[in-house]
């Protein structure tokens, strides 16, 4: 067998006490009804059928009132299932005591039944406190979600403002990039003009030295092999000599005569052919002397034209660097705008999620309000009607209404309960109740 612990002893005492109180209450009510019924049935019937009809109506009215009371009792007892602040033992004890207590009219109740009514009232106050706590929790959650929604809306507004600023900066960056492109094109045009002036004025002088070298190389490497003839292919030599005719002034008749004579072998050449080849050599040597003299000279304004070209080249370089800088700035601004669009979309989704969460919280709060209102207007009002106290008074706080002190005596299974009396809401003084209930367990203590 399991040992009898204080908890098992408490539960057993609670069940026994509840059963006894319920039986006493029910027997008292049934006894009164039984005596009245017995008196009514044993009294002589006078007045014939009219008296019987009146008695029938009274009996029907009593049965209707009894059915209504049973329905109200069922509502109160069913509501005790929601007393989560009580232990299962306490709830079962109140169920056992409720019928006998509430079925008795308030003016006919014993002091123990008055105490039971007060316990029921405190239990229902605890249920109302629990529902009110859920309502407060739902309200607090709603406020937090509304604050979260406001924060997300501010983030969305900030993102939109930043995005608008990015759009303005993109327009400015594009305008700057366009201006730098125009400036680069203008600097390139200035460079082309400076180079053209220098080429037209100093072109011959600038290329004289290199052209002199090219003519001398052509004479040594191409003209002399053609003049000497030979068994090799002379076409590459002729091509090189003819390409030089575009850079030095040679008469067309002389160039044509040379081309015809160069294709002949030396023994087959006539006097005219040999004269044409010798004349071409003299012309080339004369150009070498002229080009050398030109290369040794210094044209008037040469330095100014060279300086203009150098400045134009530096301007092109600066314009190119500025254009690269504006292009990079435009790219960075566009990237910032793309990131801003992504952040704004994310903030918009966050706002939608927050609004959905707020809507769910509003529905939850409305449900908690409806549950609290249904309890106050239903089971609590029914208990107030059966217990005989005003339902409009503010509910009592169970912890302030009754203070419990449980003392388990050493070596004995008995539990003593002391209730500190306070004035109840229905105006009943609990001093006599406390004295009467000394040694009787109360259900208003949750299981440890």
XYZ file of C-alpha atoms in Angstrom:
448
model
C 0.000 0.000 0.000
C 1.137 3.548 -0.756
C 1.814 5.722 2.312
C -0.737 8.410 3.148
C 0.914 11.661 2.258
C -0.400 15.099 3.315
C -1.483 15.734 -0.254
C -3.483 12.492 -0.501
C -4.982 13.243 2.860
C -5.963 16.717 1.725
C -7.590 15.412 -1.430
C -9.514 12.769 0.501
C -10.755 15.284 3.017
C -11.813 17.660 0.262
C -13.800 14.959 -1.546
C -15.468 13.753 1.645
C -16.320 17.274 2.774
C -17.689 18.210 -0.618
C -19.781 15.085 -0.815
C -21.213 15.656 2.654
C -22.010 19.318 1.940
C -23.671 18.444 -1.349
C -25.769 15.663 0.195
C -26.796 17.868 3.116
C -27.790 20.669 0.805
C -29.729 18.436 -1.531
C -31.438 16.570 1.313
C -32.382 19.816 2.970
C -33.971 21.138 -0.189
C -35.638 17.834 -1.015
C -36.840 17.517 2.566
C -38.541 20.854 2.412
C -40.085 20.038 -0.921
C -41.108 16.607 0.267
C -42.887 17.972 3.325
C -44.701 20.556 1.253
C -45.704 17.931 -1.252
C -46.797 15.586 1.504
C -48.843 18.361 3.178
C -50.405 19.287 -0.097
C -51.257 15.692 -0.932
C -52.688 14.939 2.557
C -54.816 18.090 2.869
C -58.489 17.710 1.988
C -59.545 18.881 -1.432
C -62.261 21.522 -1.141
C -63.969 23.372 -3.899
C -64.065 20.552 -6.432
C -62.305 20.870 -9.768
C -61.325 24.565 -9.346
C -59.084 23.848 -6.368
C -57.457 20.978 -8.219
C -56.816 23.217 -11.209
C -55.084 25.837 -9.054
C -52.919 23.181 -7.437
C -51.958 21.833 -10.866
C -50.946 25.277 -12.018
C -48.806 25.746 -8.921
C -47.182 22.362 -9.465
C -46.410 23.181 -13.116
C -44.945 26.525 -12.068
C -42.742 24.795 -9.492
C -41.576 22.216 -12.038
C -40.738 25.046 -14.498
C -38.778 26.919 -11.841
C -36.939 23.739 -10.901
C -35.994 23.080 -14.551
C -34.739 26.640 -14.925
C -32.678 26.302 -11.736
C -31.153 23.048 -12.941
C -30.197 24.680 -16.232
C -28.567 27.584 -14.384
C -26.732 25.153 -12.102
C -25.439 23.256 -15.125
C -24.123 26.552 -16.550
C -22.301 27.407 -13.307
C -20.840 23.913 -12.887
C -19.685 23.787 -16.515
C -17.961 27.160 -16.077
C -15.817 25.704 -13.303
C -13.882 23.775 -15.964
C -12.255 27.109 -16.907
C -10.985 27.777 -13.374
C -7.379 27.080 -14.291
C -6.150 28.800 -11.139
C -7.703 26.038 -9.007
C -6.508 22.495 -8.556
C -8.549 19.608 -9.893
C -9.454 18.724 -6.311
C -10.719 22.227 -5.632
C -12.811 22.309 -8.790
C -14.353 18.908 -8.011
C -15.128 20.044 -4.474
C -16.915 23.147 -5.766
C -18.885 21.039 -8.256
C -20.060 18.778 -5.443
C -21.057 21.723 -3.221
C -22.571 23.987 -5.874
C -25.878 22.175 -6.330
C -26.777 21.966 -2.666
C -25.731 25.540 -2.011
C -27.251 27.343 -4.972
C -30.477 25.318 -4.962
C -31.236 26.697 -1.508
C -32.759 30.203 -1.392
C -30.307 32.795 -0.020
C -32.419 33.524 3.055
C -32.568 29.823 3.989
C -28.887 28.990 3.588
C -26.715 27.658 6.343
C -23.505 29.471 7.140
C -21.554 26.702 5.405
C -23.635 27.221 2.266
C -22.976 30.962 2.485
C -19.260 30.152 2.595
C -19.628 27.892 -0.459
C -21.384 30.690 -2.349
C -18.512 33.002 -1.467
C -16.018 30.366 -2.659
C -17.857 30.040 -5.949
C -17.862 33.793 -6.309
C -14.123 33.930 -5.678
C -13.539 31.082 -8.135
C -15.490 32.941 -10.808
C -13.555 36.094 -9.978
C -10.417 34.078 -10.629
C -11.794 32.936 -13.993
C -12.607 36.559 -14.833
C -9.089 37.555 -13.778
C -7.660 34.914 -16.077
C -9.777 36.080 -18.992
C -8.892 39.676 -18.215
C -5.221 38.720 -18.080
C -5.520 37.124 -21.524
C -7.241 40.275 -22.755
C -4.449 42.428 -21.335
C -1.861 40.140 -22.891
C -3.634 40.382 -26.247
C -3.843 44.175 -25.886
C -0.153 44.412 -25.008
C 0.726 42.191 -27.964
C -1.431 44.389 -30.193
C 0.343 47.516 -28.953
C 3.743 45.931 -29.602
C 2.706 44.901 -33.097
C 1.326 48.365 -33.782
C 4.649 49.841 -32.643
C 6.429 47.387 -34.914
C 4.171 48.394 -37.776
C 4.879 52.079 -37.117
C 8.613 51.346 -37.114
C 8.356 49.470 -40.412
C 6.293 52.285 -41.901
C 8.960 54.781 -40.856
C 11.620 52.568 -42.433
C 9.549 52.428 -45.622
C 9.151 56.200 -45.662
C 12.885 56.628 -45.055
C 13.635 54.182 -47.862
C 11.283 55.999 -50.227
C 12.881 59.341 -49.346
C 16.352 57.862 -49.896
C 15.180 56.394 -53.189
C 13.840 59.782 -54.298
C 17.187 61.328 -53.381
C 18.963 58.647 -55.427
C 16.779 59.452 -58.428
C 17.742 63.124 -58.144
C 21.421 62.233 -57.802
C 21.198 59.954 -60.844
C 19.850 62.821 -62.919
C 22.702 65.054 -61.727
C 25.283 62.332 -62.411
C 23.920 61.780 -65.919
C 24.013 65.502 -66.597
C 27.629 65.692 -65.352
C 28.616 62.672 -67.439
C 27.061 64.261 -70.526
C 28.905 67.519 -69.877
C 32.212 65.672 -69.480
C 31.609 63.800 -72.738
C 31.053 67.093 -74.543
C 34.205 68.529 -72.932
C 36.209 65.470 -74.045
C 34.991 65.810 -77.618
C 35.850 69.513 -77.596
C 39.377 68.851 -76.316
C 39.871 66.215 -78.993
C 38.747 68.689 -81.657
C 41.237 71.263 -80.348
C 44.006 68.661 -80.487
C 43.121 67.757 -84.063
C 43.211 71.438 -85.080
C 46.597 71.978 -83.419
C 48.029 68.915 -85.090
C 46.640 69.978 -88.480
C 48.219 73.438 -88.227
C 51.514 71.926 -87.214
C 51.354 69.341 -89.980
C 50.565 71.935 -92.614
C 53.294 74.311 -91.419
C 55.960 72.025 -90.048
C 55.077 68.727 -91.667
C 57.862 68.709 -94.215
C 60.420 69.795 -91.669
C 59.244 67.265 -89.107
C 59.422 64.347 -91.593
C 62.512 65.473 -93.496
C 65.005 63.563 -91.397
C 63.116 60.267 -91.497
C 62.308 60.650 -95.198
C 66.009 61.263 -95.962
C 66.865 58.024 -94.208
C 64.169 56.151 -96.125
C 65.430 57.458 -99.485
C 69.026 56.501 -98.705
C 67.934 53.015 -97.635
C 65.891 52.603 -100.823
C 68.888 53.554 -103.001
C 71.193 51.085 -101.265
C 68.815 48.187 -100.757
C 66.546 48.350 -103.813
C 67.797 50.681 -106.562
C 71.310 49.267 -106.892
C 70.149 45.621 -107.148
C 67.720 46.647 -109.935
C 70.423 48.605 -111.715
C 72.875 45.672 -111.584
C 70.229 43.187 -112.687
C 70.618 39.510 -111.768
C 68.829 36.223 -111.804
C 66.685 36.956 -108.722
C 63.148 38.333 -108.559
C 63.235 42.129 -108.861
C 59.531 42.710 -108.195
C 59.947 43.406 -104.415
C 62.642 45.967 -105.238
C 60.453 47.687 -107.804
C 57.525 47.822 -105.331
C 59.698 49.444 -102.669
C 61.014 52.079 -105.145
C 57.549 52.864 -106.488
C 56.166 53.246 -102.949
C 58.796 55.954 -102.366
C 57.452 57.977 -105.328
C 54.467 58.974 -103.153
C 56.747 60.807 -100.689
C 59.268 62.535 -103.003
C 58.293 64.489 -106.119
C 59.292 62.433 -109.249
C 57.918 63.189 -112.709
C 55.497 60.619 -114.053
C 57.385 60.205 -117.322
C 60.602 59.432 -115.488
C 58.923 56.980 -113.139
C 57.248 55.214 -116.083
C 60.515 55.039 -118.053
C 62.331 53.643 -115.030
C 59.676 50.993 -114.487
C 59.969 49.840 -118.107
C 63.802 49.784 -118.085
C 64.021 48.021 -114.702
C 62.146 45.022 -116.093
C 64.825 44.440 -118.743
C 68.082 42.612 -118.233
C 71.170 44.884 -118.383
C 72.331 43.569 -121.817
C 68.885 44.249 -123.266
C 68.656 47.830 -122.088
C 69.134 50.601 -124.599
C 70.615 54.038 -124.218
C 67.271 55.538 -123.209
C 66.719 52.859 -120.618
C 70.122 53.406 -119.089
C 69.544 57.217 -119.160
C 66.204 56.843 -117.343
C 67.732 54.752 -114.596
C 70.671 57.125 -114.126
C 68.323 60.150 -114.120
C 66.174 58.571 -111.397
C 69.280 58.023 -109.275
C 70.272 61.674 -109.666
C 66.760 62.793 -108.624
C 66.835 60.628 -105.544
C 70.273 61.871 -104.520
C 69.110 65.475 -105.021
C 66.146 64.857 -102.688
C 68.512 63.398 -100.107
C 70.546 66.637 -100.156
C 67.400 68.802 -99.924
C 65.902 66.751 -97.110
C 69.159 66.934 -95.153
C 69.215 70.722 -95.520
C 65.544 70.932 -94.480
C 66.151 68.747 -91.441
C 69.024 71.025 -90.355
C 66.836 74.160 -90.576
C 64.438 75.584 -87.933
C 61.033 76.973 -89.151
C 59.635 80.214 -87.699
C 57.013 79.560 -84.935
C 57.953 75.933 -84.543
C 58.063 76.044 -80.750
C 54.705 77.833 -80.460
C 53.007 75.248 -82.652
C 54.628 72.389 -80.717
C 53.520 73.961 -77.436
C 49.938 74.276 -78.724
C 49.887 70.601 -79.627
C 51.265 69.604 -76.202
C 48.658 71.711 -74.386
C 45.894 70.226 -76.500
C 47.104 66.711 -75.680
C 47.183 67.552 -71.941
C 43.645 68.949 -72.199
C 42.457 65.724 -73.804
C 44.059 63.714 -70.994
C 42.354 65.822 -68.302
C 38.996 65.626 -70.055
C 39.343 61.847 -70.369
C 40.091 61.468 -66.630
C 37.136 63.718 -65.736
C 34.877 61.690 -67.991
C 36.026 58.453 -66.333
C 35.357 59.950 -62.896
C 31.836 61.051 -63.801
C 31.127 57.645 -65.361
C 32.229 55.901 -62.150
C 30.096 58.284 -60.069
C 27.092 57.524 -62.261
C 27.612 53.777 -61.869
C 27.891 54.080 -58.068
C 24.740 56.201 -57.910
C 22.841 53.670 -60.013
C 24.034 50.844 -57.739
C 22.891 52.830 -54.711
C 19.509 53.331 -56.357
C 19.198 49.593 -57.071
C 20.050 48.796 -53.454
C 17.551 51.435 -52.318
C 14.851 49.846 -54.466
C 15.597 46.459 -52.908
C 15.486 47.940 -49.400
C 12.216 49.738 -50.186
C 10.676 46.513 -51.495
C 11.816 44.666 -48.374
C 10.399 47.440 -46.161
C 7.121 47.313 -48.080
C 6.891 43.555 -47.508
C 7.728 44.094 -43.831
C 4.896 46.636 -43.569
C 2.471 44.174 -45.166
C 3.587 41.430 -42.757
C 3.217 43.827 -39.817
C -0.272 44.836 -40.945
C -1.235 41.184 -41.256
C 0.128 40.506 -37.761
C -1.785 43.519 -36.410
C -4.971 42.243 -38.026
C -4.457 38.843 -36.404
C -3.800 40.523 -33.030
C -6.949 42.628 -33.404
C -8.963 39.485 -34.052
C -7.374 37.798 -31.040
C -8.137 40.780 -28.818
C -11.707 40.867 -30.070
C -12.003 37.153 -29.298
C -10.676 37.664 -25.780
C -13.103 40.563 -25.260
C -15.950 38.411 -26.524
C -14.926 35.547 -24.227
C -14.729 37.877 -21.224
C -18.070 39.468 -22.050
C -19.709 36.087 -22.599
C -18.423 34.887 -19.233
C -19.566 37.989 -17.374
C -22.982 38.023 -19.037
C -23.384 34.250 -18.861
C -21.997 32.051 -16.058
C -21.005 34.917 -13.768
C -24.395 36.648 -14.053
C -26.088 33.273 -13.516
C -24.014 32.679 -10.381
C -24.879 36.151 -9.134
C -28.582 35.441 -9.662
C -28.411 32.062 -7.880
C -26.100 33.210 -5.086
C -28.149 36.357 -4.467
C -25.509 39.085 -4.694
C -25.380 42.079 -7.081
C -23.659 41.218 -10.347
C -22.833 44.854 -11.109
C -20.392 45.239 -8.229
C -16.696 45.107 -9.102
C -15.246 41.662 -8.744
C -13.162 40.819 -5.717
C -9.564 39.803 -5.781
C -9.327 36.259 -4.434
C -5.953 36.874 -2.828
C -7.300 39.903 -0.918
C -10.662 38.396 -0.012
C -9.472 35.242 1.707
C -6.073 34.468 3.198
C -5.321 30.828 3.756
C -2.967 29.253 6.176
C -2.486 25.503 6.136
C -0.882 23.792 9.074
C -0.094 20.082 8.938
C 0.351 18.757 12.474
C 3.252 16.468 13.091
C 2.289 12.883 13.697
C -1.352 13.398 12.729
C -3.070 13.290 9.296
C -5.405 16.155 10.146
C -5.166 19.494 8.311
C -6.274 22.751 9.917
C -7.379 25.661 7.776
C -7.655 29.193 9.169
C -9.485 31.813 7.080
C -8.879 35.473 7.852
C -12.335 37.063 7.643
C -13.046 40.073 5.451
C -16.267 41.685 4.440
C -17.550 39.984 1.282
C -19.065 41.795 -1.640
C -22.532 40.549 -0.888
C -22.374 42.299 2.476
C -22.035 39.111 4.560
C -19.511 39.159 7.362
C -17.326 36.060 7.182
C -16.365 35.924 10.877
C -18.994 33.336 11.722
C -18.167 31.433 8.560
C -14.518 31.243 9.507
C -15.424 29.991 12.927
C -17.779 27.406 11.502
C -15.291 26.201 8.844
C -12.387 25.712 11.211
C -10.794 22.411 10.316
C -12.577 22.160 6.935
C -10.379 22.346 3.805
C -11.067 25.042 1.180
C -10.766 24.557 -2.614
C -9.225 27.995 -3.199
C -5.727 26.620 -2.999
C -4.097 25.331 -6.176
C -2.206 22.082 -5.959
C 1.483 22.631 -5.305
